[in-house]
Amino acid sequence: MRKLLTIAALSASVIAYGAAANADDTVRFWYHFDNADNPMSDLIAKFEEQNPGITIEAENVPWNSYYDNLYTSIIAGNAPDAAMVKLYAQPRLVEMGALVPIDDYISSWDGKADLQDDLLDLTKGPDGNQYYLPIQYVVLYLYYRADMLAELGMEVPKTCEEFREAAKALTQDTNGDGNPDIYGFGFRGAKGGQEHWGSLVLSRDGVSLDQPGGLTNPTAIEGTQWVVDLFQKDHVFPPSAPNDGFKEVTGALKAGKTAMTIHHIGSANDMVAALGDKISATTVPECGGGHWTTFGDESTAIFSSAENKDAAWKWISFLSTTGNNKEFNEATGQLPVTKSDSANWTLHPKRFVDATVASLPFAVTLPNTPETSDFVNTVWPVNMQRALTGEITAEKMNQNIEELFNP
Amino acid sequence: MTMTAPDMPAGRVALAKRVLPYALLSPAVLVTLAIVFFPMIQAAWMSLHDYVLWKPNAITFVGLKNFVAAFQDEVFWISLKHTVIWIGITIPAQMLLGLATAMLLNQEFSWRPLARALIIIPWALPSVVIGLMWVWIYDSNYGVLNDFLLRADIIKQSIPWLADPDTALYAIILTLTWQGFPFFAVMILAGLQSIPKSYYEAASIDGASKFRQFWHITLPGISGVLVTAVLLRTIWVANSIDVIYVMTGGGPGYSTYTLPLYAFIKARTNLDFGYGSALAVLFTIMLLGLVIVYLRKVGGDNK
């Protein structure tokens, strides 16, 4: 009998210990930060002090395998309780049943009124539910070398025609060896470059990614051909453009090898460190009757496998609350989602914040469908590279993309 | 109470002796089954299904549909062609370079130990480091290769080696040749040192030229090593995707796609595990066929 009691007591203590150390009030959170200046431990300490009983286990997952790891962890039944997520992944995560709707949490949340206007609409799920809580954002704009344009006596390009003229004039052979040393525009032909192509093509009247015929109409084909001609005929992109990614386009601009490119405020401080006042920014050019630029997002979401969804909500809403959101964005170099933090924002030089704000009215997101991930990861880069190198025509490129969205 | 062997009946002793090897081997067999055969069977099973990771509720058995689709897929044929070029150039190039290096390192010279250590460096470096290093070498703006060729007046204008579909695959082949030739050099050097010097002395006395000595003594002496090295490198090079992935990611377009890379991109990036597995299974069968033919043709002669 005594032996039985001992076993029972031992079991009870193990269960009690397990419950206290493990369980429901631990939030496993995944995020991705490239910079060494990681504020997460400070934010966690602050949160845990304000919310005794909740433990945050935050894991910085490398960006290049972030979504591969996230999808496989969901399938393996080992998903985090909450994580940083991008809009283009939302349709697939919803399709997998991996996310929890957070409409009720948001409607009863004090911080809702302080969120920037329209951010919740932009991040709405494909079924109309809200799964994402915005945490940072950027809008893509045109970087240009103000000093070089001034030297040439040229205005900052506002339209596609002016952009092309500027790019041609800025492409220069400075050492007289017969080859350009500076190219007018650093085009991103590798993954992520759909933002460059989109600004120069999707802005045109009647052109769209997901409407039937939206890419196979003459205007759309002419737009893609125009981009291809900039490379093949005008030679205003560096020869490496088909393979160039983020590092190459921003690196070439900083090194003075290119005079313009398209990116966002996340790279502004690096640009200023390299080029000082010589670098400035404006909205992407108006092409074919309209403007088109990308709203670059990052949100947080709660996963359906989370044991304590209330604790997960407390943590993600904490990150999107004034003060905490500022601290978070000071590290990522992007923009806060709260109005109060934005009002006193001094992290970036004003001209880049102005270019971002001026771009907001026409900033869009990619189609809210599961196909968008394939468009971003493989279909766009492969077809753009083939078109740039002359393996396929501009028409064929547009057809291939249209087939993805409208099979 | 336990029985010692002498106490046990003869039948049980015999049984214990028969069972013991299996009992001792079973952990290794179980581990092999779990980490080699189970994933292989799982890949074969997935290749017969519509298995898209983000559609967990729509996994259906489709029989050989993925295999039929592969044969009708333009990218499959492009990747297969590149795989053949990739193996067909890299292995002979690595072997010839390795053979020449091994012959040189087999000569007597004062700093031979240092030279032997240095030659290993490309083989010892991680593939990612090699990929990144050669991306810089090939860079059209800053790359040392273009700079050298321009200064030597061989080219008039920088060539974007990795961004031009006509040169990208061959540029990566050169990188992999550089990375892999030390393996051949070391293997062949070991083979060379096992050939008795007296053979050469005898041949020399008989008036055999250097070339005839090489043809009749050196080559037969290292043929066993060569067969093994070629076989191993063929399998490694055929499956190698890390250098391509780092240098071009398969681009521009499909110009550096090989079959294993295509299978990887389909499964890992597009999350289409069914089709990706079918590509991997097809490639495994092809490689197996190649290895069998090679061993029968070349390996048989060395028995």
XYZ file of C-alpha atoms in Angstrom:
710
model
C 0.000 0.000 0.000
C 2.831 2.328 0.943
C 4.518 1.544 -2.368
C 1.333 2.455 -4.240
C 1.034 5.756 -2.396
C 4.633 6.599 -3.163
C 4.076 5.995 -6.886
C 0.912 8.119 -6.811
C 2.705 10.945 -5.037
C 5.605 10.788 -7.465
C 3.248 10.815 -10.444
C 1.361 13.800 -9.071
C 4.574 15.754 -8.524
C 5.790 14.947 -12.043
C 2.470 16.080 -13.529
C 2.486 19.255 -11.433
C 6.096 20.029 -12.361
C 5.379 19.374 -16.028
C 2.393 21.701 -15.970
C 4.330 24.478 -14.314
C 7.408 24.253 -16.493
C 5.921 23.485 -19.841
C 2.774 24.011 -20.969
C -0.015 26.165 -21.905
C 1.456 29.518 -21.161
C 4.601 29.128 -23.193
C 4.423 30.835 -26.593
C 6.809 29.490 -29.236
C 7.433 32.355 -31.667
C 9.318 32.282 -34.991
C 10.781 35.370 -36.586
C 13.567 36.327 -38.967
C 16.057 39.112 -38.413
C 19.145 39.524 -40.553
C 20.808 42.182 -38.454
C 22.913 41.431 -35.442
C 21.218 44.236 -33.502
C 18.389 41.995 -32.355
C 15.973 43.625 -29.900
C 13.924 40.476 -29.314
C 15.377 39.552 -25.926
C 14.666 43.050 -24.561
C 11.105 42.926 -25.876
C 10.593 39.459 -24.377
C 11.892 40.580 -20.979
C 9.534 43.559 -21.051
C 6.571 41.387 -22.079
C 7.225 38.707 -19.476
C 7.453 41.345 -16.778
C 4.074 42.753 -17.812
C 2.531 39.294 -18.226
C 3.732 37.063 -15.404
C 3.035 33.404 -16.133
C 3.599 33.646 -19.886
C 6.967 32.541 -21.252
C 8.101 33.463 -24.756
C 10.407 31.072 -26.610
C 11.467 33.121 -29.634
C 13.476 31.503 -32.418
C 15.278 33.471 -35.141
C 14.898 31.255 -38.229
C 17.147 32.050 -41.234
C 15.227 33.885 -43.955
C 16.365 31.793 -46.907
C 14.684 28.708 -45.468
C 11.988 30.415 -43.376
C 8.911 29.289 -45.303
C 10.337 25.874 -46.178
C 10.771 25.275 -42.458
C 7.410 26.780 -41.564
C 5.406 24.646 -44.024
C 7.225 21.458 -43.104
C 6.839 22.139 -39.373
C 3.075 22.545 -39.883
C 2.846 19.231 -41.752
C 5.001 17.554 -39.107
C 2.668 18.847 -36.362
C 5.399 20.953 -34.802
C 4.345 24.442 -35.889
C 5.182 27.416 -33.668
C 2.335 29.016 -31.683
C 2.842 32.335 -33.473
C 5.180 33.619 -36.173
C 6.132 36.495 -38.449
C 4.496 36.009 -41.831
C 4.262 37.715 -45.224
C 1.088 38.331 -47.182
C 1.975 36.146 -50.136
C 2.112 33.109 -47.832
C -1.346 33.752 -46.346
C -3.523 31.937 -48.929
C -1.494 28.750 -48.565
C -1.434 28.927 -44.767
C -5.216 29.436 -44.756
C -5.683 26.553 -47.204
C -3.639 24.344 -44.877
C -5.915 25.325 -41.977
C -2.813 26.467 -40.138
C -4.029 29.891 -38.950
C -6.508 31.118 -36.349
C -8.886 33.996 -37.254
C -8.134 36.913 -34.944
C -11.101 39.201 -35.781
C -12.558 38.896 -32.262
C -9.224 39.579 -30.612
C -8.673 42.674 -32.771
C -12.146 44.112 -32.252
C -11.707 44.050 -28.481
C -8.086 45.265 -28.567
C -7.161 48.750 -27.318
C -4.387 49.160 -29.893
C -6.663 48.819 -32.922
C -7.346 52.558 -33.287
C -3.602 53.305 -33.287
C -2.912 51.070 -36.321
C -2.208 52.898 -39.606
C -5.314 53.268 -41.773
C -5.964 50.516 -44.319
C -3.330 48.125 -42.980
C -5.937 45.685 -41.675
C -7.767 45.806 -45.022
C -4.568 45.160 -46.933
C -3.757 42.143 -44.787
C -7.227 40.570 -44.769
C -7.384 36.847 -45.556
C -8.724 35.369 -48.821
C -11.974 34.341 -47.067
C -12.537 37.789 -45.537
C -11.339 36.818 -42.054
C -8.435 38.585 -40.411
C -5.559 36.198 -39.746
C -2.674 38.673 -39.805
C -1.766 41.469 -37.424
C 0.594 43.945 -39.182
C 3.930 44.528 -37.492
C 5.965 46.517 -40.039
C 5.644 47.729 -43.618
C 7.499 49.361 -46.465
C 6.527 50.684 -49.882
C 8.880 50.431 -52.809
C 10.147 53.601 -54.439
C 12.754 54.720 -56.979
C 16.272 55.427 -55.737
C 18.237 57.827 -57.922
C 21.650 59.515 -57.903
C 20.663 63.166 -57.460
C 24.225 64.355 -58.149
C 24.488 62.559 -61.499
C 21.114 63.830 -62.711
C 22.120 67.361 -61.678
C 25.405 67.046 -63.563
C 23.499 66.037 -66.672
C 21.022 68.858 -66.123
C 18.150 66.384 -66.018
C 14.992 66.351 -63.944
C 14.051 63.435 -61.695
C 12.091 61.060 -63.995
C 8.346 61.062 -63.402
C 7.129 58.975 -66.346
C 8.382 55.876 -68.126
C 9.556 57.946 -71.102
C 11.556 60.260 -68.826
C 12.833 57.220 -66.937
C 14.158 55.680 -70.140
C 15.828 58.914 -71.241
C 17.403 59.347 -67.816
C 18.600 55.736 -67.750
C 20.212 56.127 -71.175
C 21.906 59.393 -70.205
C 23.114 57.971 -66.881
C 24.710 54.945 -68.585
C 28.259 56.174 -69.033
C 31.729 55.052 -70.029
C 33.808 57.142 -67.654
C 37.247 55.649 -68.372
C 36.984 55.639 -72.170
C 37.556 51.902 -72.663
C 34.449 51.581 -74.790
C 32.420 49.807 -72.082
C 29.975 51.452 -69.658
C 31.207 51.682 -66.061
C 27.937 53.087 -64.787
C 24.570 51.693 -65.818
C 21.379 53.729 -65.685
C 19.255 51.250 -63.751
C 19.989 48.248 -61.559
C 17.292 45.782 -62.628
C 16.583 42.786 -60.422
C 16.130 39.775 -62.712
C 16.348 37.146 -59.950
C 13.811 36.321 -57.249
C 12.040 39.405 -55.893
C 12.428 41.349 -59.140
C 8.711 41.144 -59.944
C 8.513 44.433 -58.067
C 10.685 46.165 -60.682
C 8.854 44.601 -63.616
C 5.480 45.319 -61.968
C 6.233 49.034 -61.577
C 7.138 49.320 -65.256
C 4.432 47.011 -66.668
C 1.491 46.444 -64.291
C 0.981 50.221 -63.956
C -0.352 50.362 -67.530
C -4.089 50.718 -68.115
C -5.780 47.353 -68.639
C -2.816 45.307 -67.376
C -3.211 42.995 -64.386
C -1.841 39.758 -63.020
C -4.970 37.798 -62.245
C -7.663 39.076 -64.623
C -8.182 36.849 -67.690
C -6.346 38.509 -70.572
C -4.715 40.952 -68.176
C -1.228 39.970 -69.337
C -1.863 38.783 -72.883
C -3.389 42.015 -74.192
C -1.199 44.165 -76.488
C -0.537 46.808 -73.802
C 0.809 44.203 -71.376
C 3.019 42.564 -74.011
C 4.279 45.963 -75.122
C 5.120 46.751 -71.468
C 7.225 43.609 -71.004
C 8.873 44.191 -74.384
C 9.732 47.711 -73.237
C 11.533 46.287 -70.185
C 13.365 43.711 -72.332
C 14.415 46.471 -74.759
C 15.906 48.491 -71.917
C 18.296 45.575 -71.435
C 18.799 44.258 -74.953
C 18.683 47.428 -77.056
C 19.344 50.360 -74.743
C 21.853 48.453 -72.569
C 20.926 50.493 -69.509
C 20.922 47.474 -67.136
C 24.233 45.846 -66.100
C 24.966 42.659 -68.107
C 24.513 40.636 -64.923
C 20.884 41.871 -64.529
C 19.223 38.485 -65.295
C 20.843 36.925 -62.212
C 20.924 39.997 -59.959
C 19.076 39.859 -56.644
C 18.744 42.173 -53.654
C 22.441 42.117 -52.729
C 23.560 42.847 -56.274
C 21.160 45.716 -57.055
C 21.639 47.531 -53.758
C 25.387 46.779 -53.745
C 25.851 48.153 -57.278
C 23.992 51.380 -56.418
C 26.057 51.850 -53.257
C 29.252 51.174 -55.210
C 28.359 53.720 -57.913
C 27.994 51.041 -60.609
C 24.351 51.938 -61.200
C 22.549 55.269 -60.947
C 18.982 54.167 -60.142
C 17.142 51.157 -58.757
C 13.882 50.268 -57.038
C 13.860 49.255 -53.386
C 12.433 50.468 -50.087
C 13.330 52.359 -46.944
C 14.884 49.241 -45.413
C 18.061 49.963 -47.395
C 17.967 53.778 -47.016
C 20.425 54.095 -44.134
C 22.965 51.870 -45.882
C 22.611 53.984 -49.024
C 23.178 57.189 -47.070
C 26.188 55.667 -45.312
C 27.719 54.890 -48.722
C 26.605 57.881 -50.776
C 25.488 60.625 -48.367
C 23.408 63.359 -49.984
C 24.123 62.049 -53.477
C 21.324 59.504 -53.116
C 17.653 60.378 -53.001
C 14.295 58.765 -53.688
C 10.998 59.438 -55.397
C 7.907 57.490 -56.389
C 8.289 54.872 -59.128
C 7.593 56.373 -62.582
C 4.111 56.596 -64.017
C 3.979 54.157 -66.916
C 1.143 53.856 -69.410
C -1.371 55.855 -67.438
C -0.841 54.699 -63.886
C 1.426 54.000 -60.970
C 2.091 50.577 -59.462
C 4.319 49.753 -56.563
C 4.499 47.013 -53.989
C 3.335 47.241 -50.437
C 6.033 45.244 -48.645
C 4.552 43.707 -45.541
C 5.332 41.718 -42.461
C 2.658 40.607 -40.010
C 2.281 38.164 -37.142
C -0.239 35.312 -36.926
C -1.410 32.705 -34.429
C -1.257 29.074 -35.534
C -4.164 26.711 -34.993
C -1.892 24.268 -33.181
C -1.161 26.856 -30.464
C -2.081 25.471 -27.052
C -2.794 28.837 -25.471
C -4.121 31.155 -28.157
C -4.889 33.940 -25.667
C -1.232 34.032 -24.595
C -0.123 34.018 -28.236
C -2.461 36.950 -28.964
C -1.109 38.876 -25.967
C 2.403 38.481 -27.351
C 1.718 39.396 -30.985
C -0.482 42.370 -30.033
C 2.283 43.517 -27.677
C 4.649 43.707 -30.664
C 2.204 45.890 -32.623
C 1.592 48.280 -29.741
C 3.087 51.760 -29.624
C 6.614 51.872 -28.215
C 7.218 48.150 -28.654
C 6.549 48.440 -32.365
C 9.008 51.327 -32.585
C 11.688 49.269 -30.847
C 11.022 46.367 -33.204
C 11.259 48.515 -36.341
C 14.350 50.368 -35.215
C 16.085 47.006 -35.556
C 14.533 45.917 -38.851
C 14.933 49.323 -40.522
C 11.328 49.290 -41.734
C 8.351 51.412 -40.749
C 6.121 51.088 -37.653
C 2.458 50.181 -38.077
C 1.228 52.402 -35.243
C 0.244 56.004 -35.901
C 1.828 57.198 -32.657
C 5.226 55.633 -33.421
C 5.124 56.882 -37.023
C 4.430 60.459 -35.924
C 7.791 60.776 -34.173
C 9.819 58.622 -36.536
C 13.387 59.894 -36.969
C 15.253 56.736 -37.853
C 15.392 57.468 -41.584
C 16.227 60.722 -43.427
C 13.037 62.577 -44.256
C 13.342 62.289 -48.054
C 12.980 58.500 -47.876
C 10.024 58.652 -45.502
C 8.432 61.238 -47.837
C 8.958 58.983 -50.873
C 7.330 56.110 -48.947
C 4.350 58.182 -47.865
C 3.934 59.583 -51.404
C 3.898 56.013 -52.764
C 1.275 54.705 -50.312
C -1.809 55.799 -52.321
C -1.003 53.454 -55.191
C 0.817 50.713 -53.278
C -0.735 47.313 -53.874
C -0.212 43.746 -52.818
C 0.147 40.740 -55.096
C -3.003 38.647 -55.747
C -4.314 36.969 -52.619
C -4.191 33.451 -54.093
C -2.080 30.325 -53.492
C -0.483 30.745 -56.947
C 1.318 33.909 -55.854
C 4.021 31.947 -54.002
C 4.949 30.096 -57.201
C 4.797 33.363 -59.152
C 7.301 34.972 -56.777
C 9.578 31.967 -56.276
C 9.894 30.425 -59.724
C 7.483 31.485 -62.480
C 8.366 35.168 -62.652
C 12.177 34.849 -62.251
C 12.536 32.005 -64.741
C 10.387 33.679 -67.400
C 11.887 37.134 -66.916
C 15.403 35.703 -67.200
C 14.478 33.802 -70.346
C 12.923 36.913 -71.878
C 15.907 39.103 -70.971
C 18.368 36.629 -72.476
C 16.274 36.254 -75.633
C 15.252 32.610 -75.080
C 11.547 33.470 -75.170
C 9.563 36.488 -76.358
C 7.898 39.045 -74.115
C 4.550 37.645 -75.282
C 5.508 34.115 -74.207
C 6.632 35.376 -70.809
C 3.308 37.084 -70.203
C 1.409 34.012 -71.413
C 3.280 31.757 -68.993
C 2.462 34.018 -66.050
C -1.163 34.329 -67.101
C -1.454 30.525 -67.312
C -0.392 30.303 -63.667
C -3.093 32.670 -62.433
C -5.778 31.720 -64.982
C -5.142 28.058 -65.896
C 20.020 -19.138 -12.185
C 21.918 -18.662 -15.435
C 23.499 -21.421 -17.479
C 27.021 -21.101 -18.826
C 27.791 -22.310 -22.333
C 29.222 -25.670 -21.262
C 26.064 -26.311 -19.232
C 23.724 -25.598 -22.157
C 22.444 -28.356 -24.417
C 24.284 -28.634 -27.747
C 21.181 -27.595 -29.744
C 20.817 -24.336 -27.823
C 24.497 -23.500 -28.218
C 24.199 -23.948 -31.965
C 21.074 -21.770 -32.008
C 22.770 -19.061 -29.963
C 25.721 -19.096 -32.354
C 23.393 -18.722 -35.318
C 21.350 -15.951 -33.754
C 24.215 -13.949 -32.282
C 25.470 -12.401 -35.573
C 21.947 -11.308 -36.466
C 21.385 -9.893 -33.005
C 24.629 -7.930 -33.211
C 23.892 -6.698 -36.717
C 20.278 -5.785 -36.136
C 20.858 -2.263 -34.706
C 22.849 -1.291 -37.797
C 20.284 -2.902 -40.101
C 17.423 -1.146 -38.328
C 19.155 2.233 -38.539
C 19.910 1.678 -42.243
C 16.314 0.684 -42.882
C 15.058 3.736 -41.038
C 17.321 6.363 -42.576
C 17.955 4.932 -46.064
C 15.241 2.550 -47.158
C 12.252 4.148 -45.468
C 12.801 7.570 -47.147
C 13.415 5.796 -50.463
C 10.137 3.894 -50.213
C 8.388 7.045 -49.028
C 9.712 8.977 -52.073
C 8.518 6.196 -54.395
C 5.119 6.227 -52.675
C 4.855 10.034 -52.949
C 5.780 9.932 -56.637
C 2.540 8.000 -57.262
C 0.413 10.701 -55.640
C -0.739 14.240 -56.224
C 1.078 15.414 -53.131
C 1.258 19.183 -52.742
C 2.373 20.126 -49.253
C 0.052 23.109 -48.870
C -2.974 21.035 -49.928
C -2.861 18.408 -47.152
C -6.519 17.462 -47.711
C -6.160 16.835 -51.440
C -3.604 14.028 -51.574
C -4.777 11.482 -54.124
C -3.285 8.366 -55.711
C -2.602 9.107 -59.385
C -0.523 6.100 -60.440
C 2.100 6.954 -63.035
C 0.633 10.381 -63.881
C 3.643 12.264 -62.482
C 6.026 10.141 -64.576
C 3.993 10.674 -67.740
C 3.880 14.406 -66.954
C 7.671 14.445 -66.552
C 8.200 13.011 -70.038
C 5.900 15.698 -71.469
C 7.606 18.470 -69.485
C 9.969 20.716 -71.471
C 11.960 21.532 -68.332
C 12.550 17.825 -67.645
C 14.235 17.393 -71.033
C 16.233 20.625 -70.661
C 17.397 19.464 -67.212
C 18.239 15.977 -68.498
C 20.323 17.439 -71.337
C 22.189 19.645 -68.872
C 22.742 16.678 -66.542
C 24.329 14.697 -69.384
C 26.581 17.659 -70.324
C 27.341 18.226 -66.648
C 28.491 14.633 -66.029
C 30.020 14.198 -69.511
C 32.392 17.153 -69.169
C 33.041 17.397 -65.431
C 34.157 13.818 -64.787
C 36.688 13.514 -67.689
C 37.984 17.027 -66.964
C 38.452 16.267 -63.274
C 40.069 12.944 -64.098
C 42.560 14.343 -66.629
C 43.477 17.257 -64.386
C 43.765 14.894 -61.413
C 45.947 12.496 -63.430
C 48.286 15.267 -64.561
C 48.518 16.613 -60.999
C 49.183 13.182 -59.553
C 51.956 12.541 -62.119
C 53.582 15.841 -61.174
C 53.243 15.217 -57.448
C 54.787 11.782 -57.901
C 58.070 13.365 -59.024
C 60.857 14.065 -56.583
C 61.149 17.744 -55.629
C 62.037 19.528 -52.441
C 58.649 21.008 -51.492
C 56.558 17.995 -52.526
C 54.869 17.512 -49.106
C 53.745 21.166 -49.147
C 52.470 20.879 -52.739
C 50.489 17.769 -51.817
C 48.889 19.591 -48.886
C 48.053 22.676 -50.967
C 46.426 20.692 -53.744
C 43.801 19.420 -51.311
C 42.466 22.921 -50.556
C 39.718 23.078 -53.235
C 38.447 19.682 -52.111
C 38.488 20.674 -48.451
C 36.528 23.908 -48.869
C 32.745 23.813 -48.346
C 30.737 23.962 -51.597
C 28.936 27.129 -50.513
C 32.245 28.934 -50.017
C 33.468 27.736 -53.400
C 30.219 28.851 -55.061
C 30.398 32.330 -53.549
C 34.097 32.666 -54.372
C 33.575 31.789 -58.041
C 30.555 34.094 -58.306
C 32.993 36.903 -57.517
C 35.597 35.559 -59.936
C 32.986 35.549 -62.734
C 31.402 38.908 -61.796
C 31.075 41.113 -64.872
C 31.849 44.323 -62.967
C 34.508 43.354 -60.455
C 35.474 39.803 -61.446
C 39.130 38.866 -61.758
C 38.468 36.607 -64.764
C 37.059 39.409 -66.916
C 39.788 41.754 -65.699
C 42.487 39.260 -66.696
C 40.953 38.578 -70.123
C 40.468 42.296 -70.815
C 44.060 43.112 -69.842
C 45.345 40.236 -71.980
C 43.285 41.661 -74.854
C 41.510 38.319 -75.300
C 38.063 39.904 -74.969
C 36.954 43.448 -75.772
C 34.060 43.615 -73.346
C 33.276 42.019 -69.966
C 31.306 38.793 -70.280
C 28.495 38.146 -67.772
C 29.541 34.495 -67.417
C 26.751 33.469 -65.073
C 24.023 35.675 -66.565
C 24.460 34.469 -70.142
C 22.626 31.189 -70.910
C 25.384 30.187 -73.365
C 28.156 30.328 -70.766
C 26.487 29.824 -67.351
C 26.484 26.001 -67.324
C 30.080 25.758 -68.538
C 31.207 28.354 -66.006
C 29.768 26.203 -63.217
C 31.319 23.067 -64.745
C 34.712 24.784 -64.561
C 34.095 25.586 -60.909
C 33.160 22.021 -60.096
C 36.138 20.697 -62.054
C 38.393 22.863 -59.924
C 36.687 21.690 -56.750
C 36.775 17.981 -57.588
C 40.103 17.330 -59.295
C 42.101 16.960 -56.016
C 40.024 13.869 -55.208
C 41.274 12.238 -58.417
C 44.803 13.530 -57.796
C 44.984 11.992 -54.327
C 43.438 8.685 -55.386
C 45.674 8.372 -58.444
C 48.749 9.389 -56.460
C 48.048 6.543 -54.036
C 47.739 4.200 -57.039
C 51.002 5.472 -58.567
C 52.907 4.849 -55.371
C 51.811 1.236 -55.300
C 53.555 0.546 -58.675
C 57.037 -0.906 -57.994
C 59.876 1.288 -59.360
C 61.586 -1.839 -60.664
C 58.962 -2.095 -63.443
C 60.054 1.274 -64.824
C 63.755 0.388 -64.451
C 63.239 -2.838 -66.366
C 61.208 -1.098 -69.078
C 63.848 1.622 -69.335
C 66.627 -0.954 -69.778
C 64.533 -2.582 -72.494
C 64.415 0.819 -74.236
C 60.702 1.627 -73.677
C 59.877 5.300 -74.229
C 58.250 7.393 -71.483
C 54.929 7.186 -73.286
C 55.100 3.371 -73.591
C 56.013 3.154 -69.903
C 52.969 5.255 -69.100
C 50.711 3.195 -71.360
C 51.903 -0.263 -70.333
C 52.883 0.223 -66.700
C 51.296 3.320 -65.211
C 47.795 3.039 -66.678
C 47.284 -0.657 -65.828
C 48.716 0.076 -62.379
C 46.145 2.733 -61.584
C 43.176 1.364 -63.549
C 41.518 -0.105 -60.450
C 41.772 3.210 -58.657
C 40.479 5.074 -61.723
C 37.391 2.856 -62.029
C 36.473 3.383 -58.387
C 37.188 7.108 -58.452
C 35.179 7.661 -61.649
C 32.265 5.708 -60.241
C 32.225 7.621 -56.953
C 32.637 11.007 -58.605
C 29.955 10.274 -61.197
C 27.436 9.619 -58.445
C 28.537 12.668 -56.417
C 28.729 15.058 -59.351
C 25.416 13.868 -60.765
C 23.690 14.577 -57.455
C 25.568 17.758 -56.677
C 23.245 20.765 -56.576
C 24.819 22.965 -53.905
C 27.333 24.742 -56.155
C 24.697 25.417 -58.845
C 22.185 26.556 -56.262
C 24.614 29.046 -54.736
C 25.976 30.340 -58.049
C 22.834 30.754 -60.171
C 19.900 29.047 -58.455
C 19.334 27.294 -61.800
C 19.189 30.496 -63.845
C 19.229 32.424 -66.006
C 15.960 30.820 -67.028
C 16.526 27.056 -67.014
C 20.068 27.281 -68.365
C 21.730 25.695 -65.300
C 18.922 23.344 -64.277
C 20.006 19.735 -63.776
C 17.557 16.960 -62.880
C 18.379 16.790 -59.152
C 18.137 20.600 -58.948
C 14.786 20.559 -60.749
C 13.494 17.886 -58.354
C 14.742 19.938 -55.394
C 13.105 23.160 -56.648
C 9.812 21.377 -57.363
C 9.717 19.788 -53.918
C 11.302 22.387 -51.692
C 10.302 25.662 -53.375
C 7.034 24.782 -55.122
C 6.139 22.273 -52.356
C 5.018 19.791 -55.043
C 6.362 16.666 -53.375
C 4.567 14.269 -55.740
C 6.137 15.598 -58.920
C 9.470 16.339 -57.231
C 9.643 12.743 -55.970
C 8.792 11.402 -59.440
C 11.698 13.396 -60.890
C 14.017 12.088 -58.170
C 12.890 8.485 -58.722
C 13.379 8.811 -62.485
C 16.842 10.236 -62.000
C 17.793 7.498 -59.541
C 16.751 4.831 -62.063
C 18.772 6.538 -64.833
C 21.834 6.865 -62.620
C 21.535 3.262 -61.537
C 21.407 2.225 -65.200
C 24.494 4.301 -65.947
C 26.398 2.795 -63.017
C 25.460 -0.782 -64.026
C 26.513 -0.215 -67.645
C 29.765 1.420 -66.511
C 30.632 -1.372 -64.097
C 29.873 -4.054 -66.708
C 31.877 -2.331 -69.429
C 34.796 -0.934 -67.477
C 34.687 -2.690 -64.121
C 34.576 -6.108 -65.788
C 37.850 -5.483 -67.597
C 39.594 -4.876 -64.324
C 38.753 -8.163 -62.684
